[in-house]
């Protein structure tokens, strides 16, 4: 357990891993006593929330030093236990690339924390705000004061449970808040490690990991948090928003969707195919910004599919490196494919050896699926509306960019959109006439890792954003503070010459109405 003496104090707490006295423990690969997965009870959840709220009441504006110390501990915690966390996640998946897991989880999470820590002092400053020339002319001034919100709740999914918990947590702590994090029940080993290490490195009223499934999650969302930050599916996001509404708790929803991938007639077809296949192999396509619907210019589609086949052949060994998380999700992906085929879609297998759980691929690791293209998909098929979250993709051919635009605009707003092609009129039309959380040209998913760019969805793919300063602002109230030398209100409500002021105001309104001055 962490030493509680320094909770909320303006000094680093003594006796925790990462403090100088304990640096022997804080080495990379340090293994915490992992507690076994135990669901947090409703009573415990409430008491942790109350403790965090009481701590916030005692110190509503943590100093830079306190926040910096929290971020330092967060970074050191992630680095010290990074390998352990990645290994736990590999265990949760049964089969997942350790290298990709280390890169996408502790390394990415630590990058976000470090970026936040580096810029914290600047972000915490009051921001001067221009409030109108006549106001400044009389000597008034205005600033925006970033104010901590209080106790925030963070709910994360199973695909990247470390980064998707730690990155919003870094923003929340930087903004001076305390946090409770509900991590996914589908990755219990990772959640258990997160639970153990967090209680070692943080006071329970600073940061607390809550373990449990949907029932615990529902209780979690009933708490009167000052902000709820949810990453997960659109369906559950809706329930989170409903629950939060009872307390008027503001929400950030980081959801999913069907991200389009466009290969224009002037696009580099080979580069596009290599990128798409890499994106479908990476974590077996189980990530929110994975390309889901592929649109290819009609005249380039055969060339594109050949390039996809060549890329799958070149990367055949990597297909086996990550499994679908569990049997339920495996069945879900296979059913999406089978439903589409049963309703008339054509399956284009991109590899010579099928890896879909059939008897032929008994030698392959469990729940691995090779990338598959489905052509001829229509609205009757589940895959036309459900997020794939796996290695399948649908392929649609087009002659004019307008067809792609109207197709995308007829569905829910995607989280990301990818475009391979020249930056010409068609591209400008695509970018300006469709909505998406973010757009990447000639690549996929790299925008998520750019620490200084806001990341978030729009419409059905989410609301609000984080990463970098956007995250700090999400977890702050930007409170306007207006200063004047002597009060203006008495002078404006009882002016010395009311008739003159009235005349002036009448003239101003008349002028603004567009009529000629009289
Ligand atoms: P999910 O919505 O099933 O679960 C996410 C979290 O919500 C879990 O911790 C779960 O326990 C919790 N939860 C379940 N029921 C709840 C309820 N009623 N109220 C509150 N919380 C509840 O999502 P998942 O299957 O874990 O993750 C996959 C989804 O997440 C995909 O749709 C994917 O696109 C999305 N995702 C989005 C992002 C992003 O940054 N936008 C990142 C990763 C994943």
XYZ file of C-alpha atoms and ligand atoms in Angstrom:
562
model
C 0.000 0.000 0.000
C 1.143 3.515 -0.659
C 2.119 5.864 2.130
C -0.904 8.089 2.695
C 0.788 10.931 4.539
C 1.281 13.181 1.548
C -2.192 12.977 0.007
C -2.911 16.291 -1.627
C 0.175 17.887 -0.071
C 2.424 20.127 -2.081
C 5.263 17.617 -2.031
C 6.013 14.206 -3.431
C 4.887 11.441 -1.071
C 7.616 9.432 0.557
C 7.848 5.672 0.520
C 6.310 4.974 -2.897
C 8.071 3.199 -5.715
C 9.716 5.865 -7.818
C 10.684 8.009 -4.853
C 14.433 8.299 -4.568
C 14.554 6.130 -1.465
C 12.839 3.353 -3.368
C 14.571 3.597 -6.703
C 15.890 0.077 -6.397
C 12.316 -1.109 -6.915
C 11.599 1.221 -9.791
C 13.553 -0.650 -12.396
C 12.111 -1.707 -15.697
C 10.574 -5.129 -15.300
C 9.742 -4.637 -11.619
C 6.944 -7.095 -10.932
C 4.221 -6.060 -8.514
C 2.440 -8.597 -6.344
C -0.407 -9.122 -8.764
C -3.725 -9.418 -7.006
C -6.127 -11.844 -8.588
C -9.084 -10.372 -10.403
C -11.684 -9.424 -7.802
C -14.665 -7.287 -8.699
C -14.917 -4.028 -6.829
C -18.056 -4.086 -4.690
C -20.664 -1.336 -4.907
C -19.851 -0.231 -1.342
C -16.132 -0.064 -2.067
C -16.779 1.864 -5.270
C -18.853 4.441 -3.416
C -16.336 4.770 -0.598
C -13.457 5.321 -3.047
C -15.501 7.944 -4.847
C -16.367 9.683 -1.563
C -12.718 9.618 -0.481
C -11.626 11.178 -3.781
C -14.319 13.829 -3.514
C -13.346 14.672 0.059
C -9.705 14.945 -1.010
C -10.705 17.270 -3.836
C -12.678 19.425 -1.402
C -9.530 19.767 0.727
C -7.466 20.920 -2.244
C -9.471 22.196 -5.173
C -6.491 23.594 -7.047
C -3.401 21.361 -6.820
C -0.203 23.272 -7.517
C 2.072 22.598 -10.447
C 4.402 20.598 -8.171
C 1.637 18.291 -6.991
C 0.395 17.652 -10.526
C 3.897 17.206 -11.862
C 4.625 14.688 -9.132
C 1.500 12.706 -10.015
C 2.513 12.620 -13.673
C 6.058 11.638 -12.747
C 4.719 8.715 -10.735
C 2.375 7.732 -13.547
C 5.217 7.700 -16.051
C 7.542 5.765 -13.751
C 4.774 3.313 -12.912
C 4.148 2.609 -16.609
C 7.854 2.295 -17.406
C 8.604 0.094 -14.393
C 5.747 -2.278 -15.110
C 5.553 -1.873 -18.895
C 6.784 -5.352 -19.739
C 4.630 -6.912 -17.049
C 1.562 -5.103 -18.394
C 2.308 -6.155 -21.973
C 2.826 -9.761 -20.921
C -0.452 -9.744 -18.990
C -2.238 -8.466 -22.081
C -0.647 -11.159 -24.249
C -1.932 -13.659 -21.665
C -5.422 -12.126 -21.870
C -5.496 -12.496 -25.646
C -3.981 -15.971 -25.490
C -1.940 -14.984 -28.542
C -0.874 -11.425 -29.304
C 2.342 -9.909 -30.626
C 4.440 -8.901 -27.600
C 6.460 -6.450 -29.684
C 3.350 -4.656 -30.989
C 1.842 -4.746 -27.525
C 4.851 -3.084 -25.914
C 4.903 -0.451 -28.670
C 1.167 0.256 -28.567
C 0.668 0.058 -24.826
C 3.419 1.116 -22.335
C 5.483 2.999 -24.927
C 2.482 4.914 -26.287
C 1.041 5.566 -22.813
C 4.373 6.800 -21.499
C 4.740 9.081 -24.553
C 1.397 10.721 -23.758
C 2.302 11.183 -20.092
C 5.700 12.668 -20.936
C 4.256 15.060 -23.481
C 1.686 16.191 -20.917
C 4.318 16.637 -18.228
C 6.567 18.639 -20.542
C 3.829 21.144 -21.373
C 1.971 21.200 -18.072
C 3.317 24.506 -16.754
C 2.313 26.317 -19.941
C -1.156 24.732 -20.083
C -1.859 25.611 -16.439
C -1.258 29.323 -17.028
C -4.132 31.771 -17.180
C -4.887 32.557 -20.842
C -5.315 36.226 -21.766
C -8.526 36.763 -23.659
C -9.562 39.651 -25.866
C -13.008 40.645 -24.548
C -13.923 43.580 -26.837
C -12.153 46.820 -27.759
C -14.428 49.201 -25.813
C -13.986 47.057 -22.701
C -10.205 47.110 -22.961
C -10.287 50.834 -23.760
C -11.684 51.561 -20.307
C -8.922 49.511 -18.725
C -10.695 46.179 -18.321
C -8.991 42.846 -18.845
C -10.059 39.207 -19.082
C -8.355 35.844 -18.688
C -9.404 32.200 -18.836
C -8.434 30.291 -15.725
C -8.129 26.495 -16.280
C -9.840 25.090 -13.195
C -9.830 21.405 -12.131
C -13.241 19.763 -12.455
C -12.970 17.496 -9.398
C -13.376 13.728 -9.496
C -13.511 12.199 -12.949
C -14.458 8.714 -14.115
C -12.611 6.936 -16.927
C -13.992 3.782 -18.572
C -11.745 1.881 -20.958
C -12.117 -1.014 -23.450
C -10.165 -4.248 -23.859
C -8.255 -3.653 -27.095
C -5.607 -1.306 -25.606
C -6.464 -1.283 -21.911
C -3.197 0.338 -20.801
C -2.910 3.240 -23.239
C -6.657 3.917 -23.281
C -6.691 4.187 -19.493
C -3.364 5.957 -18.975
C -3.668 8.611 -21.695
C -6.941 10.119 -20.434
C -5.685 9.648 -16.872
C -2.600 11.740 -17.666
C -4.835 14.539 -18.976
C -7.123 14.283 -15.945
C -4.252 14.451 -13.439
C -2.543 17.264 -15.322
C -5.747 19.289 -15.097
C -5.694 18.806 -11.306
C -8.381 16.160 -10.933
C -8.651 12.897 -9.056
C -9.732 9.817 -10.986
C -11.443 6.464 -10.747
C -10.799 4.184 -13.729
C -13.053 1.256 -14.694
C -10.950 -1.092 -16.807
C -12.352 -3.825 -19.056
C -13.374 -7.204 -17.682
C -12.285 -8.875 -20.940
C -8.615 -8.349 -20.066
C -8.615 -9.450 -16.399
C -4.862 -10.087 -16.129
C -4.013 -6.612 -17.371
C -6.699 -5.111 -15.161
C -5.303 -6.943 -12.132
C -1.791 -5.643 -12.788
C -3.165 -2.130 -13.273
C -5.070 -2.461 -9.999
C -2.036 -3.663 -8.040
C 0.467 -1.165 -9.358
C -1.877 1.796 -9.078
C -2.439 1.121 -5.392
C 1.325 0.952 -4.944
C 2.093 4.211 -6.729
C -0.950 6.317 -5.868
C -3.086 7.144 -2.891
C -6.526 5.560 -3.269
C -8.062 9.045 -3.233
C -5.756 10.213 -6.060
C -6.209 7.406 -8.578
C -8.108 4.185 -8.137
C -8.642 1.227 -10.495
C -12.105 -0.296 -10.420
C -12.384 -3.904 -11.568
C -15.602 -5.394 -12.875
C -17.919 -6.005 -15.791
C -21.062 -4.277 -17.060
C -22.820 -4.383 -13.660
C -19.949 -2.607 -11.923
C -19.737 -0.263 -14.913
C -23.409 0.663 -14.538
C -22.902 1.473 -10.852
C -19.820 3.440 -11.837
C -21.748 5.645 -14.269
C -24.364 6.421 -11.614
C -21.773 8.203 -9.472
C -21.957 12.001 -9.564
C -18.601 12.453 -11.292
C -17.550 15.891 -12.453
C -16.743 14.364 -15.844
C -17.089 10.913 -17.387
C -14.634 9.866 -20.059
C -15.751 6.745 -21.904
C -13.899 4.765 -24.569
C -15.863 1.883 -26.059
C -18.698 0.970 -28.367
C -21.375 3.334 -29.624
C -24.141 1.199 -28.059
C -22.616 1.339 -24.571
C -21.678 4.998 -25.075
C -25.387 5.745 -25.365
C -26.035 4.067 -21.988
C -23.163 5.977 -20.411
C -24.596 9.264 -21.611
C -28.057 8.347 -20.316
C -26.701 7.483 -16.862
C -24.523 10.598 -16.766
C -27.532 12.775 -17.605
C -29.096 11.914 -14.228
C -26.299 13.854 -12.524
C -25.756 16.352 -15.356
C -22.271 14.903 -15.603
C -20.555 16.048 -18.809
C -19.234 13.226 -20.972
C -16.494 12.637 -23.473
C -17.353 9.662 -25.666
C -14.547 8.028 -27.636
C -16.492 5.539 -29.766
C -15.950 3.429 -32.854
C -17.459 3.188 -36.290
C -16.859 2.139 -39.848
C -13.847 4.121 -41.015
C -13.648 4.449 -44.825
C -10.443 3.898 -46.798
C -10.476 5.478 -50.240
C -8.171 4.598 -53.125
C -8.706 7.256 -55.763
C -7.997 6.751 -59.441
C -4.733 8.689 -59.036
C -3.758 6.927 -55.790
C -0.687 4.780 -55.274
C -2.430 1.407 -55.380
C 0.502 -0.652 -54.126
C 1.167 1.675 -51.171
C -2.542 1.650 -50.374
C -2.731 -2.152 -50.450
C 0.358 -2.534 -48.253
C -1.051 -0.054 -45.759
C -4.512 -1.614 -45.693
C -3.186 -5.134 -45.150
C -0.791 -3.914 -42.423
C -3.767 -2.226 -40.803
C -5.827 -5.409 -40.932
C -2.988 -7.522 -39.509
C -2.120 -5.041 -36.735
C -3.885 -6.356 -33.612
C -5.995 -8.412 -36.077
C -7.858 -5.215 -36.985
C -9.154 -4.843 -33.419
C -8.853 -1.087 -32.970
C -11.200 1.829 -33.272
C -9.626 3.585 -36.268
C -9.073 0.429 -38.337
C -10.052 0.805 -41.990
C -13.389 -0.948 -42.315
C -14.972 0.020 -45.647
C -12.672 0.170 -48.656
C -13.682 2.221 -51.711
C -11.514 1.713 -54.809
C -11.693 3.540 -58.115
C -13.268 1.039 -60.535
C -10.420 1.098 -63.034
C -7.846 0.302 -60.315
C -9.690 -2.379 -58.332
C -8.115 -5.512 -59.875
C -4.648 -3.994 -59.557
C -5.467 -3.128 -55.929
C -6.687 -6.645 -55.077
C -3.569 -8.175 -56.675
C -1.431 -5.883 -54.557
C -3.438 -6.936 -51.456
C -2.841 -10.624 -52.278
C 0.874 -9.980 -52.732
C 1.046 -8.171 -49.404
C -0.840 -10.901 -47.534
C 1.514 -13.491 -49.035
C 4.548 -11.426 -48.024
C 3.262 -11.065 -44.461
C 1.694 -14.490 -44.004
C 3.643 -15.243 -40.824
C 2.407 -12.088 -39.132
C -1.251 -13.056 -39.586
C -0.857 -15.557 -36.771
C 0.680 -13.140 -34.301
C -2.566 -11.828 -32.824
C -5.813 -13.658 -32.130
C -9.305 -12.302 -31.830
C -9.705 -11.545 -28.101
C -12.193 -14.305 -27.229
C -14.631 -16.846 -28.620
C -17.558 -14.406 -28.528
C -15.787 -11.810 -30.669
C -14.360 -14.518 -32.946
C -17.875 -15.834 -33.613
C -19.062 -12.268 -34.133
C -16.471 -11.624 -36.882
C -17.045 -15.008 -38.563
C -20.822 -14.402 -38.450
C -20.399 -11.016 -40.121
C -18.600 -12.744 -42.969
C -20.973 -15.710 -43.210
C -24.070 -13.522 -43.064
C -22.745 -11.380 -45.925
C -21.906 -14.451 -48.044
C -25.291 -16.042 -47.328
C -26.981 -12.871 -48.534
C -25.048 -12.754 -51.789
C -21.699 -11.043 -51.114
C -18.581 -12.463 -52.732
C -15.706 -13.443 -50.446
C -12.267 -12.688 -51.843
C -9.786 -14.761 -49.850
C -6.442 -13.007 -50.042
C -4.341 -15.905 -48.853
C -3.900 -19.413 -50.208
C -4.428 -21.018 -46.775
C -7.687 -20.096 -45.033
C -7.328 -19.078 -41.385
C -10.824 -18.922 -40.110
C -11.096 -21.665 -37.530
C -11.936 -24.333 -40.130
C -10.424 -27.793 -39.909
C -7.795 -26.900 -42.546
C -6.099 -24.427 -40.269
C -5.892 -26.558 -37.137
C -2.166 -25.791 -36.980
C -2.769 -22.029 -36.733
C -3.104 -20.368 -33.306
C -6.703 -20.223 -32.089
C -9.006 -17.461 -33.310
C -6.727 -16.135 -36.048
C -8.315 -14.919 -39.277
C -6.511 -13.897 -42.440
C -7.609 -10.636 -44.095
C -10.652 -11.189 -46.297
C -12.386 -8.781 -48.691
C -16.160 -8.917 -49.124
C -17.506 -7.526 -52.376
C -21.125 -6.822 -53.276
C -22.253 -5.934 -49.764
C -25.722 -4.409 -49.458
C -27.845 -2.954 -46.669
C -29.450 -6.299 -45.810
C -26.114 -7.562 -44.459
C -25.019 -6.934 -40.880
C -21.506 -5.967 -42.023
C -22.903 -2.964 -43.883
C -23.765 -1.266 -40.574
C -21.812 -3.052 -37.809
C -18.230 -2.142 -37.014
C -16.005 -5.071 -38.094
C -13.308 -4.803 -35.394
C -11.430 -7.662 -37.047
C -9.436 -8.513 -40.193
C -12.351 -8.372 -42.676
C -13.111 -5.424 -44.897
C -15.771 -4.645 -47.446
C -14.744 -3.456 -50.893
C -16.849 -1.131 -53.015
C -15.918 0.164 -56.460
C -16.685 3.697 -57.593
C -16.435 5.812 -60.721
C -16.825 9.259 -59.178
C -15.950 10.577 -55.722
C -19.559 11.781 -55.366
C -20.669 8.139 -55.002
C -18.281 7.670 -52.055
C -19.344 10.954 -50.473
C -23.022 10.140 -50.671
C -22.441 6.604 -49.356
C -20.518 7.883 -46.320
C -23.004 10.663 -45.659
C -25.890 8.184 -45.658
C -24.381 6.380 -42.654
C -23.160 7.340 -39.198
C -20.163 9.659 -39.006
C -16.926 7.610 -38.969
C -14.106 8.003 -36.450
C -11.423 8.240 -39.155
C -11.239 8.536 -42.946
C -8.250 7.587 -45.088
C -7.519 8.826 -48.588
C -4.923 7.572 -51.053
C -4.763 9.926 -54.014
C -3.651 13.277 -55.318
C -4.647 16.392 -53.438
C -6.896 17.699 -56.157
C -10.514 18.757 -56.548
C -11.865 15.268 -55.773
C -9.870 15.162 -52.560
C -10.993 18.661 -51.504
C -14.568 17.649 -52.144
C -14.143 14.461 -50.133
C -12.579 16.280 -47.164
C -15.031 19.145 -47.061
C -18.236 17.252 -47.858
C -17.896 14.347 -45.395
C -17.618 14.273 -41.616
C -15.022 12.178 -39.758
C -13.230 12.382 -36.418
C -9.949 12.814 -38.328
C -8.494 12.327 -41.817
C -5.161 10.833 -42.852
C -3.849 11.140 -46.405
C -1.698 8.303 -47.795
C -1.577 6.385 -44.513
C -3.775 5.092 -41.696
C -4.034 5.512 -37.902
C -0.866 7.618 -37.423
C -2.920 10.597 -36.245
C -3.742 8.747 -33.015
C -0.088 8.755 -31.996
C 0.532 12.449 -32.675
C 0.543 13.765 -29.123
C -0.182 17.350 -30.024
C -3.267 16.671 -32.149
C -6.759 16.495 -30.635
C -8.179 12.997 -31.050
C -11.893 12.229 -30.950
C -14.959 11.391 -32.959
C -17.855 13.368 -34.333
C -21.563 12.550 -34.354
C -22.042 8.806 -33.929
C -18.297 8.189 -33.503
C -18.085 10.278 -30.361
C -17.956 13.700 -28.774
C -15.127 15.658 -27.250
C -11.416 15.123 -27.749
C -8.196 14.487 -25.866
C -4.429 14.076 -26.269
C -2.071 16.953 -25.523
C -3.621 20.266 -24.647
C -7.036 19.119 -25.931
C -7.013 16.528 -23.133
C -5.989 19.070 -20.519
C -8.822 21.339 -21.656
C -11.350 18.470 -21.655
C -10.671 17.881 -17.968
C -10.631 21.597 -17.042
C -13.230 24.297 -16.776
C -11.902 27.328 -18.638
C -13.276 29.897 -16.228
C -13.394 33.484 -17.489
C -12.115 36.013 -14.960
C -12.919 39.631 -15.807
C -11.148 42.504 -14.049
C -11.960 46.233 -14.034
C -10.330 49.061 -12.069
C -13.588 50.484 -10.793
C -17.093 48.964 -11.062
C -18.844 49.522 -14.389
C -22.273 48.240 -13.333
C -23.333 51.296 -11.243
C -22.329 53.593 -14.107
C -24.143 51.607 -16.810
C -27.347 51.036 -14.819
C -27.570 54.640 -13.578
C -25.715 56.780 -16.131
C -25.149 60.473 -15.303
C -27.102 61.602 -18.403
C -29.763 58.898 -19.033
C -31.448 60.796 -21.923
C -28.154 61.047 -23.769
C -27.374 57.357 -23.247
C -30.863 56.346 -24.349
C -30.494 58.410 -27.525
C -27.118 56.813 -28.211
C -28.522 53.308 -27.757
C -31.518 54.014 -29.998
C -29.151 55.263 -32.658
C -26.937 52.153 -32.304
C -29.892 49.759 -32.695
C -31.215 51.732 -35.645
C -27.817 51.601 -37.275
C -27.517 47.841 -36.639
C -30.966 47.232 -38.109
C -29.485 48.241 -41.476
C -31.644 51.389 -41.861
C -30.050 54.734 -42.676
C -29.065 57.027 -39.833
C -31.618 59.831 -39.282
P -17.663 -1.869 -24.793
O -18.471 -0.658 -25.064
O -18.325 -3.190 -24.825
O -16.974 -1.765 -23.340
C -16.157 -0.661 -22.978
C -16.168 -0.509 -21.473
O -17.491 -0.191 -21.068
C -15.769 -1.761 -20.694
O -14.936 -1.392 -19.622
C -17.098 -2.287 -20.188
O -17.015 -2.997 -18.972
C -17.864 -0.999 -19.970
N -19.316 -1.150 -19.957
C -20.062 -2.192 -20.334
N -21.375 -1.937 -20.137
C -21.457 -0.703 -19.615
C -22.528 0.137 -19.201
N -23.793 -0.241 -19.283
N -22.215 1.360 -18.732
C -20.942 1.774 -18.651
N -19.883 1.048 -19.054
C -20.145 -0.181 -19.519
O -16.449 -1.800 -25.804
P -15.288 -2.857 -26.009
O -15.838 -4.079 -26.659
O -14.522 -3.003 -24.757
O -14.354 -2.066 -27.040
C -14.576 -2.059 -28.418
C -15.254 -0.787 -28.858
O -14.544 0.333 -28.371
C -15.293 -0.637 -30.360
O -16.526 -0.116 -30.758
C -14.184 0.358 -30.645
O -14.337 1.065 -31.850
C -14.272 1.240 -29.440
N -13.003 1.914 -29.198
C -12.942 3.265 -29.376
C -11.725 3.921 -29.211
C -11.589 5.415 -29.412
O -10.582 5.956 -28.987
N -12.539 6.075 -30.041
C -10.604 3.198 -28.823
C -10.724 1.834 -28.643
C -11.924 1.184 -28.827
